[in-house]
Short mmCIF file of C-alpha atoms in Angstrom, two decimals:
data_model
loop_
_atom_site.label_atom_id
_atom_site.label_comp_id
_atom_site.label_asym_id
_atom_site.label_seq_id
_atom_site.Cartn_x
_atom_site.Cartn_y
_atom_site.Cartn_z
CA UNK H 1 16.96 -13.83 -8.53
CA UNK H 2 17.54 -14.34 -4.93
CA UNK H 3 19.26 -17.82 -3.74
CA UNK H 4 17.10 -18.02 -0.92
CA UNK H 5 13.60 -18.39 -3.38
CA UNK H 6 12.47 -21.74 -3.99
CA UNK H 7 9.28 -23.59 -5.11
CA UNK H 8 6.82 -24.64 -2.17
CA UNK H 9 4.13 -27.39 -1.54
CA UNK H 10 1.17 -26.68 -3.54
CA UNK H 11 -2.64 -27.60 -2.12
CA UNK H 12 -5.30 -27.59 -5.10
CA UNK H 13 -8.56 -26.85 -3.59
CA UNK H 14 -12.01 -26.21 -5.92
CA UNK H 15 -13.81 -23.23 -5.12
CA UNK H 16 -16.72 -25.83 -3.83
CA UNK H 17 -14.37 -26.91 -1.30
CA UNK H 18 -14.64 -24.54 1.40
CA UNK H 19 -13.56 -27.02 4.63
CA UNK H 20 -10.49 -27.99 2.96
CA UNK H 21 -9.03 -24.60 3.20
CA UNK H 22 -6.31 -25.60 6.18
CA UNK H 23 -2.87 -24.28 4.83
CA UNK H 24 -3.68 -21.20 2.97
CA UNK H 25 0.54 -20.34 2.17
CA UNK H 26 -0.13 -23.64 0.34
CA UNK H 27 -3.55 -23.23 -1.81
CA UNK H 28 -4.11 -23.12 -5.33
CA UNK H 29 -7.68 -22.51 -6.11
CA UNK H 30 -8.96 -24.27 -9.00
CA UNK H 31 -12.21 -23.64 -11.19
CA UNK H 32 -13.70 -23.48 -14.21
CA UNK H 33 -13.80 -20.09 -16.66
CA UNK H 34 -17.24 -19.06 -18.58
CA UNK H 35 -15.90 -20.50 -21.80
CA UNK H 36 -15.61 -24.21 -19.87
CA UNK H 37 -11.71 -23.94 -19.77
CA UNK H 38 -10.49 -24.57 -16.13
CA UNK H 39 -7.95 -21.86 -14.47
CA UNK H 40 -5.92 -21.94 -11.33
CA UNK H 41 -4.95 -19.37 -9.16
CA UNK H 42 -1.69 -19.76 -6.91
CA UNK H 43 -3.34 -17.21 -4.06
CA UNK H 44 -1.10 -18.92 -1.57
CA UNK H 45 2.16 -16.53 -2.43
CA UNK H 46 0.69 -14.00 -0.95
CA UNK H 47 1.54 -15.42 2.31
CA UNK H 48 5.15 -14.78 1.84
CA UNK H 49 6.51 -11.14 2.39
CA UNK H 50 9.49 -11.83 -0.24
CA UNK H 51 8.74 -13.87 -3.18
CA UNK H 52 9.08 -13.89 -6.81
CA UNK H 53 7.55 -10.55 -8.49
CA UNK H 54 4.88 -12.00 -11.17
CA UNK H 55 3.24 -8.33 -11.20
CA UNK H 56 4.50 -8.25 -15.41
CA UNK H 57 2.17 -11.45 -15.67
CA UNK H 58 -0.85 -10.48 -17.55
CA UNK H 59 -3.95 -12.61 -16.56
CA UNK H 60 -5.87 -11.49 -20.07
CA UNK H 61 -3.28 -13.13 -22.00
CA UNK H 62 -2.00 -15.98 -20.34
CA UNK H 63 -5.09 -17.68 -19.43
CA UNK H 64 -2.77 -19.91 -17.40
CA UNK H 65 -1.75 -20.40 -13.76
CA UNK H 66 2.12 -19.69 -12.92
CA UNK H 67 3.40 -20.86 -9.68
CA UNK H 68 5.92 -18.06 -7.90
CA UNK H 69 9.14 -19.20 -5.83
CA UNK H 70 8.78 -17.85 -2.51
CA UNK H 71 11.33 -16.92 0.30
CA UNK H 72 9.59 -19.72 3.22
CA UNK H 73 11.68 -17.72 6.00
CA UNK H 74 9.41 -14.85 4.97
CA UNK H 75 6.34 -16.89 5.89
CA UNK H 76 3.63 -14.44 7.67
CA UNK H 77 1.65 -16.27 10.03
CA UNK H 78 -0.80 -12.79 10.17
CA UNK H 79 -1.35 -13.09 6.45
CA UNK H 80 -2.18 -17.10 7.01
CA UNK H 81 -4.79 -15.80 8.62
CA UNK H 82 -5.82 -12.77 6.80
CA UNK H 83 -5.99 -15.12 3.48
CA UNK H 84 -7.97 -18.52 5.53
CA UNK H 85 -10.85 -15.63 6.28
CA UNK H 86 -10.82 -14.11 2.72
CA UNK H 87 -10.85 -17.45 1.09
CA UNK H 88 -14.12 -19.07 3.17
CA UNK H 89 -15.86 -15.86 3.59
CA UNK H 90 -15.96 -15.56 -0.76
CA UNK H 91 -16.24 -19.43 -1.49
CA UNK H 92 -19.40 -19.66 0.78
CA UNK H 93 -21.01 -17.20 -1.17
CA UNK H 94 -21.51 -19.65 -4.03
CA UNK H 95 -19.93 -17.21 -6.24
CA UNK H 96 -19.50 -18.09 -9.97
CA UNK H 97 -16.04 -19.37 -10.60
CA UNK H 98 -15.22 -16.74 -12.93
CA UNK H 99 -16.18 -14.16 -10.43
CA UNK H 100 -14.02 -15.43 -7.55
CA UNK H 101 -10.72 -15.89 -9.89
CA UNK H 102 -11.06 -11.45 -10.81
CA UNK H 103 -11.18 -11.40 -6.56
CA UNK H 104 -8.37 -13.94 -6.45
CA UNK H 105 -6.07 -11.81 -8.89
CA UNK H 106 -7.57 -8.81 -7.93
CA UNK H 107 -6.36 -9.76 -4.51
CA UNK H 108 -2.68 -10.50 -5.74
CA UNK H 109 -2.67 -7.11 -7.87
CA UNK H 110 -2.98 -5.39 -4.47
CA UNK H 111 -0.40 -7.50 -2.53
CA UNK H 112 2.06 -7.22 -5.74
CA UNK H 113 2.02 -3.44 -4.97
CA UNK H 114 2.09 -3.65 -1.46
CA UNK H 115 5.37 -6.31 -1.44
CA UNK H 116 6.76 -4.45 -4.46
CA UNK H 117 6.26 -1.04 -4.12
CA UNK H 118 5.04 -1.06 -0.52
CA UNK H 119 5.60 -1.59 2.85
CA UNK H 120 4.95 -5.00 2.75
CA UNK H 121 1.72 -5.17 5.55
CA UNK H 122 1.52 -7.59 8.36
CA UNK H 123 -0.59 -4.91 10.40
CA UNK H 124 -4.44 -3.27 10.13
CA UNK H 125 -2.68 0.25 9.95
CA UNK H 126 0.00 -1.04 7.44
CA UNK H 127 -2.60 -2.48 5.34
CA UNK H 128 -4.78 0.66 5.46
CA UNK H 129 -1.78 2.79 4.57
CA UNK H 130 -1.08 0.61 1.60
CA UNK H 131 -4.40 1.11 0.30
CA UNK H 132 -3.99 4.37 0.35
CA UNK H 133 -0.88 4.64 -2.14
CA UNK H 134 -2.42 1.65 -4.02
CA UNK H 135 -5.85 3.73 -4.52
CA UNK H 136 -3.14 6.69 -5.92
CA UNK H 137 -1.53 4.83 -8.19
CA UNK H 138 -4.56 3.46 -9.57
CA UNK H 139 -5.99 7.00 -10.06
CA UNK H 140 -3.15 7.68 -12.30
CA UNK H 141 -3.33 5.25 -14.14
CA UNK H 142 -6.89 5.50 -15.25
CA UNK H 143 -6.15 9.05 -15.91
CA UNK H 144 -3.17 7.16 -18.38
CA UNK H 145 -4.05 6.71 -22.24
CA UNK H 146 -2.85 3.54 -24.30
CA UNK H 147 -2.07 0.48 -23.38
CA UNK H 148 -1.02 1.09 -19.41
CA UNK H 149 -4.45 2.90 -18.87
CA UNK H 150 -7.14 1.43 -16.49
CA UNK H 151 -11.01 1.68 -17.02
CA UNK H 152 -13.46 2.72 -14.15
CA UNK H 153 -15.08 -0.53 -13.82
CA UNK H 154 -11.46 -1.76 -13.72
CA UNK H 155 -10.49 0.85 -10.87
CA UNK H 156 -13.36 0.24 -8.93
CA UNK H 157 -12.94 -3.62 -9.20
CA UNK H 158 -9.71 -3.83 -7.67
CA UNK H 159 -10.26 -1.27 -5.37
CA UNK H 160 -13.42 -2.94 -3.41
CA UNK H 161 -11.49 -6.35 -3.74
CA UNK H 162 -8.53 -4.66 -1.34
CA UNK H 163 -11.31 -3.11 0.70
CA UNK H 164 -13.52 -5.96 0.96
CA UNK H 165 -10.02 -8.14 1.90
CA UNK H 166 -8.79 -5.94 4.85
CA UNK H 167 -12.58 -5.94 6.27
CA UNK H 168 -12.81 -9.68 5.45
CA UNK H 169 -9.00 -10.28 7.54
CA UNK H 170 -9.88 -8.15 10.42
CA UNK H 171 -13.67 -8.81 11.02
CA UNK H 172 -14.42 -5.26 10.57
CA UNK H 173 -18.16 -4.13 10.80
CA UNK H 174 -19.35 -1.72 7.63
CA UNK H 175 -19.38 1.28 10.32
CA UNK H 176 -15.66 0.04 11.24
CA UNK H 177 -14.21 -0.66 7.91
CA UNK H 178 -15.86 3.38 6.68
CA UNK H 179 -14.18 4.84 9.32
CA UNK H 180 -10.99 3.55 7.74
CA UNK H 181 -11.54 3.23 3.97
CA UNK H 182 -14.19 5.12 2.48
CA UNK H 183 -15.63 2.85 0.27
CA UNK H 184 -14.79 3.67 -3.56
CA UNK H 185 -18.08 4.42 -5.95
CA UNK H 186 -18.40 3.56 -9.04
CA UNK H 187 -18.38 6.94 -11.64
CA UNK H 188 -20.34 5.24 -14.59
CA UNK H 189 -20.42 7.52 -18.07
CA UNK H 190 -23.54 9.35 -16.59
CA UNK H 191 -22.35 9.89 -13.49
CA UNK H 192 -21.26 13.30 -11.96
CA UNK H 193 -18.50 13.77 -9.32
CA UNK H 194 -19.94 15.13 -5.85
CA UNK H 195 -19.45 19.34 -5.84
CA UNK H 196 -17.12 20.34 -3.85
CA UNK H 197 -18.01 22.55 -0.06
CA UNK H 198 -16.59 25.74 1.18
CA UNK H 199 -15.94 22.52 3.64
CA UNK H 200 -13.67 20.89 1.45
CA UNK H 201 -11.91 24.08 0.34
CA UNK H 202 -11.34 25.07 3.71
CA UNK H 203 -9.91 21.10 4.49
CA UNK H 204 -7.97 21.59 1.46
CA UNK H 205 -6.60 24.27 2.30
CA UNK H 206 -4.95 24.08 5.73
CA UNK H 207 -3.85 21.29 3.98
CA UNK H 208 -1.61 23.19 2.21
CA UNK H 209 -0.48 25.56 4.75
CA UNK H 210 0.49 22.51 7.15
CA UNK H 211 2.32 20.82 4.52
CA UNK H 212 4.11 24.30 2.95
CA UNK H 213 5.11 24.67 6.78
CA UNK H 214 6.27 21.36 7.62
CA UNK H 215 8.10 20.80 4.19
CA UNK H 216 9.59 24.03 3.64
CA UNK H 217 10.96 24.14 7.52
CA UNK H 218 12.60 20.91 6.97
CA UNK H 219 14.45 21.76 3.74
CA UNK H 220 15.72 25.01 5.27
CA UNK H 221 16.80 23.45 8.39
CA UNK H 222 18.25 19.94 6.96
CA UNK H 223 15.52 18.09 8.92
CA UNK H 224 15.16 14.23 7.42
CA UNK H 225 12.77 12.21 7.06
CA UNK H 226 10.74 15.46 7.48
CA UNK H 227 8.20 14.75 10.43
CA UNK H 228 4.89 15.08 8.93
CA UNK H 229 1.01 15.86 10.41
CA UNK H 230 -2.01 13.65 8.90
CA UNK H 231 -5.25 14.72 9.17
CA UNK H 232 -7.36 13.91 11.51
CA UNK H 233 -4.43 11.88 13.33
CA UNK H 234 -2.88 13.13 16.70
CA UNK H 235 -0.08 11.30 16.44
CA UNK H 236 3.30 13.11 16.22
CA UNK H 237 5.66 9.84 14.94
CA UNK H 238 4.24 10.41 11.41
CA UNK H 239 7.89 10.73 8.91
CA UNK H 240 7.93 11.39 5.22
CA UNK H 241 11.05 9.42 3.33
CA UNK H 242 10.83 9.34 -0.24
CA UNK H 243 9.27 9.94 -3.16
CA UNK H 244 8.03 6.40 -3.33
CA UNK H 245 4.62 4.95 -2.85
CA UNK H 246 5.13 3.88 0.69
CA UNK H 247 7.03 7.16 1.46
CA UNK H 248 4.67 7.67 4.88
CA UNK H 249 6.69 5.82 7.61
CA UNK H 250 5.44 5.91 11.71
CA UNK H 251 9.32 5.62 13.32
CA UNK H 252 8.38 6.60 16.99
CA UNK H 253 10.89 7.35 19.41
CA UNK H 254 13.78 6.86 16.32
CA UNK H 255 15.23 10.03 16.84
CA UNK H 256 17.40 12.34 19.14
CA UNK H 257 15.72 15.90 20.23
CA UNK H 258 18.28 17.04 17.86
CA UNK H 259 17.20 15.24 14.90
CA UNK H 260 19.49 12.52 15.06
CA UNK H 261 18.84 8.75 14.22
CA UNK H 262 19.36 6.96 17.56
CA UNK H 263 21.21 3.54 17.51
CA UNK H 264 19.57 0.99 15.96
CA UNK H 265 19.24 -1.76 19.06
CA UNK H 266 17.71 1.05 20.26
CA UNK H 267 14.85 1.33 17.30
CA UNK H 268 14.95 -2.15 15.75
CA UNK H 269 11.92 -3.01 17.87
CA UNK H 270 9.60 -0.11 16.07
CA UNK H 271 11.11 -1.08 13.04
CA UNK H 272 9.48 -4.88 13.36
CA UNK H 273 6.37 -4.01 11.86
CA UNK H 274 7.89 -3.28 8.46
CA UNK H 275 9.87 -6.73 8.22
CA UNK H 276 10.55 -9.67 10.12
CA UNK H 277 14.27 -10.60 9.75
CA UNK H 278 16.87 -8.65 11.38
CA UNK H 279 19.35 -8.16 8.27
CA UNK H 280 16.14 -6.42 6.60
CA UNK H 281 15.64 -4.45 9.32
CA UNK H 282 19.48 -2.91 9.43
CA UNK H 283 19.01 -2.21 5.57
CA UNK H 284 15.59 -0.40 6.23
CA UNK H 285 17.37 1.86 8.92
CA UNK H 286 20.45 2.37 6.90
CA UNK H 287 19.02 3.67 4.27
CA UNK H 288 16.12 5.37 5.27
CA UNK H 289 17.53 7.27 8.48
CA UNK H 290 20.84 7.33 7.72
CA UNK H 291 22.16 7.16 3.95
CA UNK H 292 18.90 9.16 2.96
CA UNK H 293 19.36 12.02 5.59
CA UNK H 294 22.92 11.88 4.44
CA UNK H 295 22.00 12.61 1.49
CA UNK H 296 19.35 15.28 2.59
CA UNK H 297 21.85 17.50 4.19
CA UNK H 298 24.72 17.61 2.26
CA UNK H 299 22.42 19.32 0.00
CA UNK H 300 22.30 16.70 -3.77
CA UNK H 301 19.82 17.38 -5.45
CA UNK H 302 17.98 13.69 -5.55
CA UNK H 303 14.45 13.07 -6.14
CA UNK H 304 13.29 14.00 -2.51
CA UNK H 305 14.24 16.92 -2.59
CA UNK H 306 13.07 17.86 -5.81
CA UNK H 307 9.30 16.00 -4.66
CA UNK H 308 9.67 18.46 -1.54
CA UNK H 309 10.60 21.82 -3.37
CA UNK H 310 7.42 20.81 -5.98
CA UNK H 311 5.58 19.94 -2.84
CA UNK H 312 6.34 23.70 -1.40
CA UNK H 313 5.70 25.78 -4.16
CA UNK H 314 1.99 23.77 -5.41
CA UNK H 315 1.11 24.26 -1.26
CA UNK H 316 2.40 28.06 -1.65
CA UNK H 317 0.51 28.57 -4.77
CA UNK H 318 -2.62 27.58 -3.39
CA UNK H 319 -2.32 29.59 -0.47
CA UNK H 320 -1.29 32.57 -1.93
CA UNK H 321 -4.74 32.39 -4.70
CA UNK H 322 -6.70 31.80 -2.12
CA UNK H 323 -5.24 34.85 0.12
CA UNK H 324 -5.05 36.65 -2.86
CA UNK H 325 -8.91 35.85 -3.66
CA UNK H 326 -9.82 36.44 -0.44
CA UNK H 327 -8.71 40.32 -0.49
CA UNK H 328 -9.77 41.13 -4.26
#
C-alpha cells in the first residue's frame, strides 16, 4: 500500500439531513436498512482520484461500512462538486433509506472502475467515456455464469445510477444527457431486443471497414497508439493504447508529422485532464507514448497487438460476408 494513503476526517450526515451536506470529500451517509439495522456509506472517497481500492468489498455480505485511506493530494475539487449535487438532488427526494444506500454503492461501483480500471474522470467527456467501458464490462459480465455473473435488474441498476450521476453533476437536461448516454432499458424475461435496420447493418458495417483500415495500416506501418475515428465525432486526436478498459485516449497535438511522441513539456498540458500531479503525468507519457510504442515496433508480440490482429481479421470477416452476400 502506498505511504502517501492515510485516513481522513469523517462527517456523518443522515439521509434527512440535506443542508448539512458542506464537505462532501468528508461525508458518511448514515441510515437505516429495511430490516431496522442502520448502515453507513463512506461516499466521500470518491472525491479522491487515488485511494484505497475497496472494489473486492462485497456490500451483500458485509452489511457494514469500511472507511478507505485516501491520497488527500489527490483531492478533486470537480468531483466535490459533482458529489454535493448528487447527494442533495437524491436526499430531497425523500427516498427510502434502503433505496439511496444501492445509489450510494451503486455510485462507488462506477467510480471503483473508473479510478481502477479507468481514466480516473475529472471532466464531462472523461466521465462519458468511462461509462462507456463501464457499460462493456458490465455486459460481460451478465453474459458470465456462476458466482461473478450479474442479473438484468442488477445491470440496469448500476447503469442508470452512473447515468443519473453525470446528469445530476453537470445539470444536464433529459434532451442533453440522451445526446450523450442513451439511457439503458430494462430487458425483463418477456421482453424482446429491438430488430435490427438495414440502418444498423449499414452503421455496423463501415464500422468495420474504418476500423480494418485504421488498425491494419497501423500494424503494417509501426504506427502507435494507432490514431483512431469515432463515430459521429470529427475530431482527429482520437488514439487507441491498450487493450484495457480505458484504452480510448484524446492526446492532441502529442505527436510529430512523423509519428513521433513530442517532448513532454511540450504535451504535459493535454495530458492534465487524465491526472493532476506532475510525476503521474511523466509515468502516463512514458508508458503510453513511449515504452508502449517501443514495444509496438520492435515487433513483441504483447497483448495489443494480439487485440489489434483479432480486431483486423473479426472487421475483415464481416466485410468480406457481407461483400460476399452482396454478390451471391
Amino acid at each position: 500500500m502506498s505511504n502517501s494513503f492515510n485516513d481522513r476526517q469523517l462527517i456523518e450526515i443522515s439521509t434527512k439531513q440535506i443542508e448539512d451536506i458542506v464537505d462532501p470529500q468528508y461525508t458518511v451517509i448514515v441510515g437505516s436498512r429495511a430490516d431496522g439495522v442502520s448502515f453507513k456509506v463512506d461516499i466521500g472517497r470518491v472525491c479522491y482520484t487515488n485511494r484505497e481500492n475497496d472494489s473486492g468489498h462485497s456490500r451483500d455480505k458485509t452489511k457494514s461500512y469500511i472507511t478507505g485511506l485516501v491520497d488527500e493530494s489527490t483531492l478533486s475539487i470537480e468531483r466535490v462538486e459533482w458529489l454535493r449535487r448528487y447527494l442533495r438532488e437524491i436526499l430531497q427526494k425523500g427516498l427510502r433509506d434502503e433505496t439511496v444506500r444501492g445509489y450510494l454503492h451503486n455510485l462507488r461501483y462506477f467510480f471503483d472502475f473508473c479510478d481502477f480500471e479507468g481514466s480516473k474522470p475529472l471532466t464531462l467527456d472523461d466521465l462519458a467515456s468511462n461509462y462507456k467501458y463501464y457499460q462493456i464490462n458490465l455486459y460481460q459480465k451478465a453474459r458470465l455464469s456462476g458466482a461473478k455473473s450479474i442479473s438484468t435488474t442488477t445491470l440496469y441498476d448500476k447503469l442508470n445510477t452512473a447515468r443519473d450521476f453525470i446528469k445530476i453533476a453537470y445539470n444536464l437536461s433529459d434532451i442533453d444527457i440522451l445526446s450523450i448516454i442513451p439511457k439503458h432499458r430494462h430487458m425483463g424475461h418477456n421482453s424482446k431486443e429491438r430488430d435490427s435496420s438495414l440502418e444498423d447493418f449499414k452503421n455496423f458495417l463501415q464500422t468495420c471497414i474504418t476500423y480494418f483500415n485504421e488498425f491494419s495500416y497501423a500494424i503494417l506501418n509501426k504506427i502507435y497508439p494507432i490514431p483512431i475515428t469515432l463515430a459521429k465525432s470529427s475530431s482527429n486526436d482520437y488514439y487507441w493504447d491498450s487493450t484495457r478498459k480505458y484504452g480510448i485516449k484524446k492526446l492532441p497535438n502529442c505527436f510529430y508529422n512523423s509519428g513521433e511522441p513530442l517532448p513532454f513539456n511540450e504535451v504535459k498540458n493535454a495530458l492534465s485532464n487524465y491526472y493532476n500531479c506532475e510525476h503521474t503525468k511523466k509515468d502516463f507519457y512514458k508508458n503510453t507514448l513511449i515504452n508502449n510504442r517501443n514495444t509496438w515496433i520492435n515487433e513483441n508480440l504483447d497483448s495489443r497487438k494480439i487485440y489489434a490482429y483479432n480486431l483486423c481479421t473479426y472487421c475483415f470477416y464481416y466485410i468480406y460476408l457481407s461483400f460476399t452476400a452482396a454478390n451471391i
